[in-house]
């Protein structure tokens, strides 16, 4: 008998022994009912957020607001910090330099301080304001204790992108809002964005390569190694031929602004941007700046789906343009409805929208809200075909117009969080397209004082309601909002900030999806019966 035969016999004997033990130790299906226990929802232990560089305008004034809601089940430890990102030196520099030369000093894109890696915020929990100027050695923001927002500010066009991390009790639901006022020039107005978590894929319907637009996609890499990214553009006739959109390298802890008009020679009013990460993870946001109509940040649409909700179109909107894209080869036929305060209605003459596979479609809906709160609800007319969508909204008339964007949103889920709210100039819009819902809204303490307060509201089926917001008692500074559904009906929400700049109704809108403060953790037990299968 050779050694190979002996080895096979030994292996068979060991396997038989293990199998026999497993058979004796397997749980009795009748005793367990063969029913898995529901997963427990526990607070997340670590959160990463990425803030793009706010502006290159010398007239820019930027405010950051950090907030972590109080979450049960967290340990009494942890911290949060925001570090300046570097400007990536491995991206398409030649093309980017050409793009910078085409715009004026107020266009998007930025070149951060090369020493950003050394910029580290104070230990989380100390609160208060950071220094001005966004210098690495002088952190722009030191996040405050859970339950109390903290702010920091910076001026001018040299502020870098920020890479943030929070752990322990600071992680669940951590939110950072970046709001910038630009007094004049391309993109003048109010620009706001919620700093995002890193991911591997993003869709941005509503961008443009038109001559009047200066649109950048900002890529920020929080990792310790370089990320490789593809940027794809889709217009009204399908994919646009791009020159340097593939294999863009974003260095570790670095940011890279890509001017869309340098990626293609085609000028198109409505473009869908698809960001695909080959290796690593990045944060992505599109800064859309118009020479005449101001500008804002375009956040990513929710993942492609057959039905979409775009919540919180301002009631005084003077123009609404819907942009949609179907990623696959199949065409999508969408029913377009407006969830108004009285229920779902169909815009006259714009009942449906056909989106051809692989192509970007757009339609002007005019002033469809007509002085009332509203949200767009897109549903398939026949079979569901996944799509992404966003709307561009205008307020004001003539030369005093301003623009903002609302992408299709995820539901509020367990809880949504919004930072940077003011006693005046803040509107919370909530819609429940599938059934009547109840929500609890809590206003936090202010950055400089105030007592939290909560109210409960009922949102009727198929309607949109602008909430009469609770304001903290004795409020000083800005405050945060948390929205917690009290029923199983899906609700969608957005927050609008408004200011007036020389008669221009400046505004910005951020959708409020689930803040991902908790994660489902299934109960696991040892089960050796798997060795029998």
XYZ file of C-alpha atoms in Angstrom:
533
model
C 0.000 0.000 0.000
C 1.600 3.300 -1.058
C 1.577 6.613 0.772
C -1.121 8.110 -1.454
C -3.544 5.310 -0.586
C -2.793 5.700 3.134
C -3.434 9.453 2.942
C -6.809 8.886 1.260
C -7.861 6.374 3.906
C -6.843 8.744 6.720
C -8.756 11.644 5.157
C -11.882 9.500 4.692
C -11.713 8.317 8.311
C -11.391 11.897 9.617
C -14.279 13.097 7.483
C -16.486 10.243 8.726
C -15.675 11.174 12.321
C -16.555 14.823 11.758
C -19.758 13.911 9.922
C -20.803 11.576 12.711
C -20.231 14.290 15.316
C -22.202 16.772 13.223
C -25.123 14.365 12.942
C -25.178 13.878 16.725
C -24.870 17.639 17.409
C -27.275 19.007 14.765
C -30.192 20.973 16.268
C -33.632 19.389 16.169
C -35.675 21.190 13.455
C -38.856 20.598 15.435
C -37.340 22.193 18.504
C -36.168 25.295 16.647
C -39.152 25.568 14.365
C -36.608 25.977 11.512
C -37.243 29.730 11.800
C -34.462 32.312 11.688
C -34.622 35.125 14.197
C -35.020 38.672 12.895
C -31.786 40.609 12.586
C -31.050 43.117 15.320
C -30.491 46.754 14.300
C -27.372 48.035 16.032
C -25.604 51.406 15.817
C -22.807 51.615 13.266
C -19.354 51.885 14.776
C -17.598 53.912 12.069
C -18.706 56.448 9.459
C -16.773 58.130 6.632
C -17.856 61.363 4.936
C -16.343 63.290 2.024
C -16.926 66.989 1.320
C -15.932 68.376 -2.113
C -13.980 71.647 -2.408
C -16.701 74.319 -2.093
C -15.664 76.915 -4.687
C -12.807 78.649 -6.482
C -14.484 82.060 -6.262
C -12.726 84.683 -4.159
C -16.221 85.848 -3.139
C -17.254 82.483 -1.678
C -18.306 82.254 1.972
C -18.653 78.646 3.152
C -20.166 77.265 6.347
C -19.797 73.661 7.524
C -22.194 72.187 10.078
C -21.598 68.832 11.790
C -24.223 66.909 13.721
C -24.582 63.436 15.236
C -28.006 62.516 16.627
C -28.119 60.788 19.990
C -28.480 57.046 19.337
C -29.368 54.421 21.924
C -26.982 51.516 22.357
C -23.716 53.377 21.712
C -20.793 53.230 24.111
C -19.567 56.364 25.828
C -16.482 56.777 23.691
C -15.378 57.725 20.181
C -14.617 60.865 18.212
C -14.869 62.585 14.835
C -12.493 64.571 12.672
C -12.290 66.277 9.284
C -8.989 66.450 7.414
C -8.092 68.461 4.326
C -7.629 66.352 1.209
C -4.746 66.918 -1.172
C -5.127 67.806 -4.825
C -4.534 64.588 -6.761
C -1.359 64.679 -8.855
C -2.184 61.543 -10.817
C -5.418 62.594 -12.583
C -5.790 64.032 -16.112
C -3.827 67.185 -15.319
C -3.343 68.419 -18.864
C -7.023 68.303 -19.682
C -7.948 69.785 -16.335
C -5.558 72.689 -16.758
C -7.130 73.384 -20.121
C -10.552 73.373 -18.505
C -9.446 75.796 -15.800
C -8.141 78.177 -18.430
C -11.549 78.286 -20.136
C -13.508 79.405 -17.074
C -13.310 82.569 -15.010
C -12.113 82.687 -11.436
C -15.557 81.851 -10.104
C -15.984 78.528 -11.921
C -15.871 75.161 -10.203
C -12.844 73.037 -9.406
C -10.167 73.748 -6.870
C -6.571 73.112 -6.035
C -6.142 72.282 -2.402
C -3.180 72.909 -0.173
C -0.556 70.217 -0.827
C 0.007 69.851 2.890
C -3.618 68.852 3.526
C -2.606 65.472 4.907
C -1.236 67.169 7.982
C -4.571 68.850 8.698
C -6.268 67.074 11.577
C -9.210 68.383 13.521
C -9.406 68.597 17.258
C -10.521 65.539 19.156
C -14.225 64.840 18.522
C -16.579 66.048 21.195
C -14.980 69.394 21.980
C -17.399 71.323 19.758
C -17.037 74.968 18.846
C -15.828 76.619 15.666
C -12.695 75.959 13.765
C -10.439 78.562 12.243
C -11.092 80.481 9.061
C -9.369 79.826 5.786
C -9.444 76.010 5.903
C -5.704 75.770 6.581
C -4.553 72.239 7.400
C -2.971 73.322 10.670
C -6.147 75.163 11.662
C -9.122 72.781 11.266
C -12.225 74.284 9.729
C -14.514 72.315 12.023
C -14.324 70.376 15.274
C -17.459 68.167 15.477
C -19.537 68.613 18.618
C -21.055 66.215 21.133
C -23.889 63.968 19.897
C -27.127 65.939 20.042
C -25.475 69.327 19.534
C -24.396 70.707 16.135
C -21.089 72.493 15.607
C -20.130 74.916 12.853
C -17.018 76.217 11.143
C -16.482 78.536 8.217
C -14.007 79.506 5.535
C -13.691 82.272 2.937
C -12.387 82.511 -0.604
C -11.598 79.958 -3.251
C -8.731 77.988 -1.716
C -10.719 75.767 0.641
C -9.842 72.081 0.092
C -11.997 69.008 -0.025
C -12.452 67.367 3.378
C -12.149 63.730 4.412
C -14.041 62.913 7.587
C -14.246 59.916 9.897
C -16.288 59.299 13.031
C -16.353 56.312 15.355
C -18.047 55.168 18.529
C -20.965 57.281 19.664
C -20.131 59.932 17.053
C -20.657 57.576 14.092
C -24.402 56.716 13.933
C -26.125 59.221 11.663
C -23.156 61.610 11.476
C -23.993 64.380 8.988
C -21.948 67.291 7.658
C -23.610 70.038 5.619
C -21.537 72.320 3.360
C -23.257 75.567 2.336
C -21.598 78.266 0.222
C -22.774 81.762 -0.711
C -21.225 83.215 -3.866
C -22.053 86.903 -4.306
C -21.323 87.272 -8.040
C -19.927 85.571 -11.126
C -20.631 82.191 -12.681
C -22.595 80.088 -10.238
C -23.545 83.008 -8.012
C -26.157 82.204 -5.372
C -26.459 79.544 -2.697
C -24.714 76.193 -3.183
C -25.315 73.367 -0.732
C -24.324 69.723 -0.469
C -24.498 67.033 2.179
C -21.086 65.433 2.491
C -21.362 61.878 1.204
C -20.113 58.421 2.087
C -17.621 56.792 -0.306
C -19.043 54.310 -2.808
C -18.232 52.538 -6.069
C -20.936 53.833 -8.433
C -22.848 57.105 -8.913
C -25.483 58.411 -11.376
C -25.921 62.132 -12.078
C -28.754 62.920 -14.518
C -29.079 66.678 -15.016
C -25.462 67.649 -15.746
C -24.526 69.540 -18.918
C -21.712 70.259 -21.378
C -23.527 73.287 -22.810
C -21.521 76.449 -23.460
C -23.390 78.339 -20.714
C -22.616 75.672 -18.117
C -19.411 74.908 -16.252
C -19.957 71.501 -14.689
C -17.338 69.602 -12.735
C -17.515 66.135 -11.260
C -15.464 66.114 -8.054
C -13.884 62.806 -7.040
C -12.454 62.403 -3.533
C -10.542 59.313 -2.413
C -10.407 58.613 1.355
C -8.307 55.453 0.971
C -4.630 54.791 1.611
C -4.079 53.704 -1.991
C -5.001 55.250 -5.319
C -8.496 54.755 -6.763
C -9.128 54.193 -10.468
C -12.332 55.692 -11.861
C -14.208 55.776 -15.163
C -16.448 58.750 -15.992
C -19.061 58.009 -18.676
C -21.321 60.611 -20.306
C -24.708 59.933 -21.932
C -26.645 62.455 -24.006
C -29.892 62.482 -25.956
C -28.525 60.036 -28.543
C -26.633 57.723 -26.214
C -23.039 57.489 -25.009
C -20.846 60.508 -25.768
C -17.374 59.875 -27.095
C -14.936 60.883 -24.380
C -11.199 61.485 -24.603
C -9.857 60.924 -21.099
C -12.857 59.597 -19.164
C -11.441 56.115 -18.598
C -8.889 55.077 -16.014
C -8.747 58.347 -14.079
C -6.467 57.851 -11.079
C -7.283 59.680 -7.851
C -4.432 59.598 -5.359
C -4.807 58.472 -1.731
C -6.453 61.053 0.553
C -6.794 63.300 -2.499
C -9.427 64.982 -4.652
C -9.708 65.459 -8.402
C -12.095 67.892 -10.146
C -12.925 66.917 -13.738
C -14.438 69.552 -16.048
C -17.041 67.681 -18.097
C -16.553 69.796 -21.215
C -12.930 68.597 -21.410
C -14.062 64.978 -21.661
C -16.052 65.425 -24.879
C -16.337 67.825 -27.819
C -20.139 67.530 -27.894
C -22.167 70.346 -26.353
C -25.410 69.025 -24.911
C -27.921 70.661 -22.598
C -28.803 67.487 -20.704
C -26.196 64.879 -19.850
C -26.165 61.929 -17.474
C -22.831 61.320 -15.741
C -22.017 57.773 -14.647
C -19.075 57.363 -12.248
C -17.774 53.796 -11.965
C -14.919 52.957 -9.586
C -12.662 50.163 -10.816
C -10.598 49.957 -7.632
C -11.078 51.540 -4.247
C -13.983 53.807 -3.247
C -14.561 57.519 -3.790
C -17.004 60.266 -2.981
C -18.525 61.994 -5.996
C -20.621 65.122 -6.569
C -21.291 67.359 -9.575
C -20.961 71.115 -9.247
C -23.227 72.645 -11.913
C -22.571 76.345 -12.541
C -24.456 78.541 -15.007
C -23.333 81.899 -16.389
C -26.822 83.414 -15.997
C -28.848 81.151 -13.702
C -26.526 80.660 -10.739
C -25.611 77.166 -9.705
C -25.680 74.426 -7.123
C -24.451 70.937 -6.334
C -26.091 68.006 -8.090
C -26.090 65.029 -5.722
C -26.275 61.471 -7.015
C -29.643 59.966 -7.859
C -30.768 56.891 -5.972
C -29.937 53.571 -7.640
C -31.785 52.791 -10.889
C -35.363 51.702 -10.142
C -38.701 51.302 -11.886
C -40.410 53.911 -9.674
C -38.800 57.086 -8.334
C -39.720 59.988 -6.033
C -38.177 63.471 -6.297
C -39.292 65.229 -3.104
C -39.669 68.894 -2.213
C -39.995 71.105 -5.297
C -40.311 74.659 -3.897
C -43.858 76.001 -4.112
C -42.649 79.195 -5.820
C -40.672 77.384 -8.523
C -40.940 79.254 -11.844
C -39.515 76.432 -13.995
C -38.914 72.707 -13.497
C -36.973 70.540 -15.949
C -37.060 66.761 -15.508
C -34.073 64.728 -16.736
C -34.118 60.900 -16.773
C -31.871 58.117 -18.028
C -32.417 54.390 -18.587
C -29.098 52.524 -18.079
C -30.033 49.356 -19.971
C -31.119 48.622 -23.536
C -34.848 48.601 -22.759
C -36.994 51.719 -23.139
C -38.845 53.079 -20.107
C -42.328 54.601 -20.278
C -42.963 56.644 -17.155
C -46.159 58.101 -15.747
C -45.409 61.601 -14.412
C -47.451 62.790 -11.434
C -47.197 65.570 -8.878
C -47.865 64.813 -5.226
C -49.546 68.065 -4.157
C -51.043 69.010 -0.752
C -54.394 67.658 -1.970
C -53.172 64.448 -3.620
C -51.614 63.021 -6.777
C -52.305 64.993 -9.963
C -51.070 64.667 -13.546
C -49.456 67.716 -15.215
C -51.536 68.742 -18.228
C -49.792 67.786 -21.459
C -46.955 65.990 -19.653
C -48.682 62.823 -18.520
C -45.887 60.477 -19.604
C -42.191 60.503 -20.446
C -40.502 57.989 -22.747
C -36.858 57.275 -21.966
C -35.025 55.271 -24.606
C -32.516 52.721 -23.396
C -29.027 54.169 -22.977
C -30.210 57.721 -23.716
C -30.941 60.837 -21.665
C -34.452 62.301 -21.935
C -35.637 65.684 -20.672
C -38.922 67.583 -20.500
C -39.848 71.073 -19.308
C -42.675 70.971 -16.773
C -42.956 74.748 -16.306
C -44.259 76.140 -13.021
C -46.168 72.962 -12.219
C -46.337 73.533 -8.440
C -48.336 76.788 -8.877
C -47.755 78.087 -5.370
C -48.168 74.767 -3.539
C -45.744 72.215 -2.131
C -45.041 69.368 -4.523
C -42.983 66.262 -5.270
C -42.608 64.366 -8.539
C -43.623 60.706 -8.543
C -42.466 58.604 -11.515
C -44.008 55.157 -12.037
C -43.938 52.720 -14.982
C -46.921 52.719 -17.337
C -46.347 49.056 -18.199
C -43.387 46.876 -17.246
C -40.879 48.404 -14.861
C -37.558 49.460 -16.403
C -34.841 50.831 -14.065
C -34.164 54.563 -14.503
C -32.413 57.400 -12.686
C -33.724 60.978 -12.603
C -33.296 64.523 -11.300
C -34.987 67.887 -11.739
C -33.488 71.321 -12.219
C -35.573 73.959 -10.453
C -35.554 77.722 -11.045
C -36.849 80.434 -8.717
C -37.210 84.106 -9.600
C -37.737 85.932 -12.887
C -35.555 87.496 -15.569
C -32.032 88.292 -14.424
C -32.961 87.507 -10.821
C -33.220 83.744 -11.288
C -31.432 81.033 -9.344
C -31.170 77.273 -9.872
C -30.961 74.143 -7.749
C -31.261 70.389 -8.284
C -33.335 67.613 -6.711
C -32.293 64.033 -7.522
C -34.515 61.003 -7.095
C -34.224 60.039 -3.430
C -34.180 56.985 -1.217
C -36.895 56.797 1.480
C -36.251 58.292 4.904
C -36.105 54.746 6.275
C -35.418 54.503 9.992
C -34.189 58.077 10.450
C -32.945 60.988 8.352
C -30.745 63.835 9.564
C -30.341 67.398 8.281
C -27.835 69.950 9.612
C -27.390 73.695 9.100
C -31.003 74.851 9.528
C -31.994 78.393 10.481
C -35.046 79.734 12.310
C -36.088 81.460 9.091
C -35.310 80.351 5.572
C -35.648 76.584 6.146
C -38.403 74.438 4.633
C -38.869 70.736 5.326
C -40.946 68.987 2.662
C -42.290 65.459 3.215
C -44.281 63.224 0.862
C -45.982 59.850 1.317
C -46.928 58.617 -2.170
C -48.100 55.121 -1.147
C -50.249 55.700 1.949
C -50.866 57.856 5.004
C -47.795 58.145 7.240
C -46.848 59.590 10.603
C -43.448 61.124 11.305
C -41.662 62.543 14.312
C -39.532 65.641 13.704
C -36.983 66.713 16.321
C -35.191 70.048 16.290
C -31.861 69.820 18.112
C -30.249 72.356 20.373
C -28.660 75.268 18.509
C -24.975 75.643 17.854
C -24.855 78.459 20.407
C -27.769 77.565 22.658
C -31.339 76.304 22.800
C -33.424 73.369 23.991
C -34.472 70.489 21.689
C -38.152 70.106 20.800
C -40.148 67.427 18.932
C -43.454 67.334 17.072
C -45.404 64.559 15.324
C -47.116 65.057 11.953
C -49.457 63.090 9.715
C -48.833 63.052 5.963
C -51.906 61.991 3.992
C -51.594 59.391 1.259
C -50.354 60.755 -2.073
C -49.641 64.244 -0.718
C -46.682 66.517 -0.071
C -46.625 68.705 3.003
C -44.307 71.578 3.899
C -43.859 71.067 7.633
C -44.389 73.937 10.029
C -41.053 73.227 11.683
C -40.502 73.108 15.412
C -37.810 75.572 16.508
C -35.676 74.952 19.617
C -36.634 77.060 22.629
C -34.126 79.887 23.065
C -32.429 79.051 19.743
C -29.067 80.663 19.074
C -27.219 79.797 15.868
C -28.295 76.993 13.542
C -29.840 73.656 14.446
C -30.285 70.132 13.099
C -33.405 68.172 12.249
C -34.049 64.443 12.580
C -37.033 62.797 10.887
C -38.231 59.437 12.225
C -41.185 57.636 10.606
C -43.728 56.329 13.102
C -45.475 54.045 10.594
C -44.466 51.474 7.968
C -45.505 53.618 4.992
C -42.475 54.891 3.006
C -41.895 58.632 3.248
C -39.509 60.850 1.284
C -38.173 64.224 2.377
C -36.004 67.175 1.417
C -34.804 70.366 3.070
C -34.628 73.748 1.317
C -32.478 76.657 2.498
C -33.236 80.141 1.133
C -31.556 83.547 1.315
C -31.966 86.755 -0.694
C -28.917 88.197 -2.471
C -29.526 91.572 -4.159
C -33.121 90.584 -5.006
C -32.012 87.131 -6.238
C -33.966 84.327 -4.464
C -30.951 82.112 -3.781
C -31.698 78.584 -2.579
C -30.411 75.025 -2.305
C -32.214 71.702 -1.777
C -30.906 68.514 -0.164
C -32.850 65.245 -0.102
C -32.998 63.376 3.224
C -32.531 59.625 2.818
C -31.906 57.226 5.689
C -28.826 58.394 7.615
C -27.620 54.776 7.947
C -27.105 55.173 11.663
C -27.948 51.542 12.315
C -27.116 48.295 10.542
C -28.910 44.946 10.579
C -26.844 42.296 12.380
C -28.310 38.777 12.094
C -27.994 36.423 15.047
C -25.482 33.668 14.232
C -25.099 30.308 15.976
C -22.689 27.412 15.448
C -24.311 24.781 13.228
C -22.105 21.816 12.266
C -24.923 20.296 10.226
C -23.595 22.255 7.259
C -20.862 19.621 7.000
C -23.496 17.116 5.908
C -24.655 19.183 2.932
